[in-house]
Amino acid sequence: SGEIEEWGDRKEAVIFLVDLGVGMMDGSRHGGSALLPLLLAYLAQVLKDKIVERAHDLVGVVGFRTLHSAARGGVARPNTSVITKLAEPSAHAIDDLLHLADSPSTLAQTFGHLPDHLSMDFTNALWLCRTEFTQARHAARIVRKRIVLLTDHPDPTRGDDDQIDRARTAVRDLAEAGATFHITYTTPLPPSPPFNRAAFFEEIILPATHPHRTPDTPPIAELPIDDIRSLRPRARKRHQFLRVYRHTTLHLAHDLRLAVSVYLANVPVTRPFPLQLEAANNVPIKQTRQTLCALTGRVLTEADIRLGHFAMNRWTVFSQQEAERIRELVPQGIRLHGFKPLTQLKRHNTVRAAYFIRPNDLQVRGSEALFASLLASMLKKEVYGVVAYRMGAPVVRLGALVPERD
């Protein structure tokens, strides 16, 4: 249809698929500290960051290579457990993760740790992730699904051909449902064998032909043991880079437009308004507002109120309805009005944080080709575009569309 749908109340869902095997609790394999408690403490911090950045997204933690099973959807899946359900981040989930990170005995009693010499059907973990996606609250609003796998074991199936075939089918089903995989692994210290990426994850979970495997977002990354504490800032950096603030349109001329995705490197945090309560019973106070005339004290209606703009030594007066129609003259999106040389753009012209836009061929086909042509022409002629943009709020702003080579 060509219509651009804004982010609105849509949600991103992230499931951290954590290895709970014996090796994750063996400090000798990871430089003296058990890896699993560090990862659980990191995940608790991720939930705290989500509450600040986007509290309505969904985050869950699923464990695999456990001794105990968890029933989900009426079916028990061996060697898998839900640590925290896929839901909006909460203080309760953060406390649960911190408690497990500080109490290895509780972790072992609740979930158990599968020995490395025993295999498990990895399809159970993938099925549990898919069940979390489908049974989560507001599942219909989920627009991006991610599975972040954290492990130090190269092959949970230990080469079982039947289990590998089932895992390959489960991965294909998740990919068709829109899920993407990001795998972070650690290589244990000698004398433990090194992590062989090709044993299972690289060849089975993420083959080279996987549609979500791109140079910009490598799905498999090694986390050095000495770099465990850098996991959080690295994940936040990627999270900020991938966060789509809004989907909108870039109007180049009459009946010529392309779809773009707007990114923000820094998302402003707004402080909620305080809720005023009655001291006697803590019931919220109902408030009504009226506009009074400063000269007579008479209550004014909307028809009595005018909006004025002072320019050229005179006042221009508008009614409320006229002001609303003026705001609607510029539609949602970005409209290009012309070009100016880049030499005329000075650093002090920046008055707020910049938006970054990229073409979105999924919304309007041909947007990438048109965007590439526009970018190449602006770089060649060394010009920037003068645009008027409106992002949600009924406020039209002027901006500079500056080309970048990256």
PDB file of N, CA and C in Angstrom, residues 324-335 337 388-390 393-397:
ATOM      1  N   GLU A 324      -4.761  24.440  14.125  1.00  0.00           N
ATOM      2  CA  GLU A 324      -4.707  23.002  13.885  1.00  0.00           C
ATOM      3  C   GLU A 324      -4.564  22.710  12.396  1.00  0.00           C
ATOM      4  N   ARG A 325      -5.277  23.462  11.552  1.00  0.00           N
ATOM      5  CA  ARG A 325      -5.167  23.236  10.104  1.00  0.00           C
ATOM      6  C   ARG A 325      -3.781  23.603   9.595  1.00  0.00           C
ATOM      7  N   ILE A 326      -3.170  24.624  10.172  1.00  0.00           N
ATOM      8  CA  ILE A 326      -1.807  25.003   9.766  1.00  0.00           C
ATOM      9  C   ILE A 326      -0.825  23.890  10.100  1.00  0.00           C
ATOM     10  N   ARG A 327      -1.003  23.279  11.272  1.00  0.00           N
ATOM     11  CA  ARG A 327      -0.101  22.191  11.659  1.00  0.00           C
ATOM     12  C   ARG A 327      -0.244  20.994  10.723  1.00  0.00           C
ATOM     13  N   GLU A 328      -1.450  20.778  10.199  1.00  0.00           N
ATOM     14  CA  GLU A 328      -1.682  19.636   9.334  1.00  0.00           C
ATOM     15  C   GLU A 328      -1.236  19.879   7.903  1.00  0.00           C
ATOM     16  N   LEU A 329      -0.782  21.115   7.580  1.00  0.00           N
ATOM     17  CA  LEU A 329      -0.324  21.387   6.223  1.00  0.00           C
ATOM     18  C   LEU A 329       0.897  20.556   5.867  1.00  0.00           C
ATOM     19  N   VAL A 330       1.748  20.290   6.856  1.00  0.00           N
ATOM     20  CA  VAL A 330       2.935  19.465   6.631  1.00  0.00           C
ATOM     21  C   VAL A 330       2.637  18.073   7.165  1.00  0.00           C
ATOM     22  N   PRO A 331       2.604  17.046   6.325  1.00  0.00           N
ATOM     23  CA  PRO A 331       2.277  15.693   6.793  1.00  0.00           C
ATOM     24  C   PRO A 331       3.432  15.085   7.574  1.00  0.00           C
ATOM     25  N   GLN A 332       3.168  13.951   8.184  1.00  0.00           N
ATOM     26  CA  GLN A 332       4.214  13.218   8.878  1.00  0.00           C
ATOM     27  C   GLN A 332       5.307  12.817   7.897  1.00  0.00           C
ATOM     28  N   GLY A 333       6.561  12.938   8.345  1.00  0.00           N
ATOM     29  CA  GLY A 333       7.679  12.529   7.504  1.00  0.00           C
ATOM     30  C   GLY A 333       8.656  13.663   7.278  1.00  0.00           C
ATOM     31  N   ILE A 334       9.497  13.461   6.267  1.00  0.00           N
ATOM     32  CA  ILE A 334      10.560  14.411   5.929  1.00  0.00           C
ATOM     33  C   ILE A 334      10.318  14.888   4.503  1.00  0.00           C
ATOM     34  N   ARG A 335      10.327  16.212   4.298  1.00  0.00           N
ATOM     35  CA  ARG A 335      10.080  16.777   2.961  1.00  0.00           C
ATOM     36  C   ARG A 335      11.287  17.605   2.540  1.00  0.00           C
ATOM     37  N   HIS A 337      13.227  20.346   0.430  1.00  0.00           N
ATOM     38  CA  HIS A 337      12.861  21.615  -0.213  1.00  0.00           C
ATOM     39  C   HIS A 337      13.947  22.149  -1.139  1.00  0.00           C
ATOM     40  N   ALA A 388      12.090  19.936   5.831  1.00  0.00           N
ATOM     41  CA  ALA A 388      11.136  20.157   6.917  1.00  0.00           C
ATOM     42  C   ALA A 388      10.642  18.798   7.353  1.00  0.00           C
ATOM     43  N   TYR A 389      10.662  18.555   8.646  1.00  0.00           N
ATOM     44  CA  TYR A 389      10.278  17.226   9.112  1.00  0.00           C
ATOM     45  C   TYR A 389       9.328  17.340  10.290  1.00  0.00           C
ATOM     46  N   ARG A 390       8.512  16.307  10.408  1.00  0.00           N
ATOM     47  CA  ARG A 390       7.545  16.208  11.498  1.00  0.00           C
ATOM     48  C   ARG A 390       7.548  14.768  11.988  1.00  0.00           C
ATOM     49  N   ALA A 393       4.969  14.499  16.870  1.00  0.00           N
ATOM     50  CA  ALA A 393       4.372  15.683  17.491  1.00  0.00           C
ATOM     51  C   ALA A 393       3.905  16.664  16.416  1.00  0.00           C
ATOM     52  N   PRO A 394       2.888  17.467  16.720  1.00  0.00           N
ATOM     53  CA  PRO A 394       2.378  18.427  15.735  1.00  0.00           C
ATOM     54  C   PRO A 394       3.280  19.651  15.634  1.00  0.00           C
ATOM     55  N   VAL A 395       4.569  19.436  15.486  1.00  0.00           N
ATOM     56  CA  VAL A 395       5.545  20.519  15.382  1.00  0.00           C
ATOM     57  C   VAL A 395       6.390  20.274  14.146  1.00  0.00           C
ATOM     58  N   VAL A 396       6.456  21.258  13.278  1.00  0.00           N
ATOM     59  CA  VAL A 396       7.249  21.168  12.054  1.00  0.00           C
ATOM     60  C   VAL A 396       8.589  21.857  12.304  1.00  0.00           C
ATOM     61  N   ARG A 397       9.665  21.162  12.011  1.00  0.00           N
ATOM     62  CA  ARG A 397      11.006  21.703  12.234  1.00  0.00           C
ATOM     63  C   ARG A 397      11.779  21.710  10.922  1.00  0.00           C
TER      64      ARG A 397
END
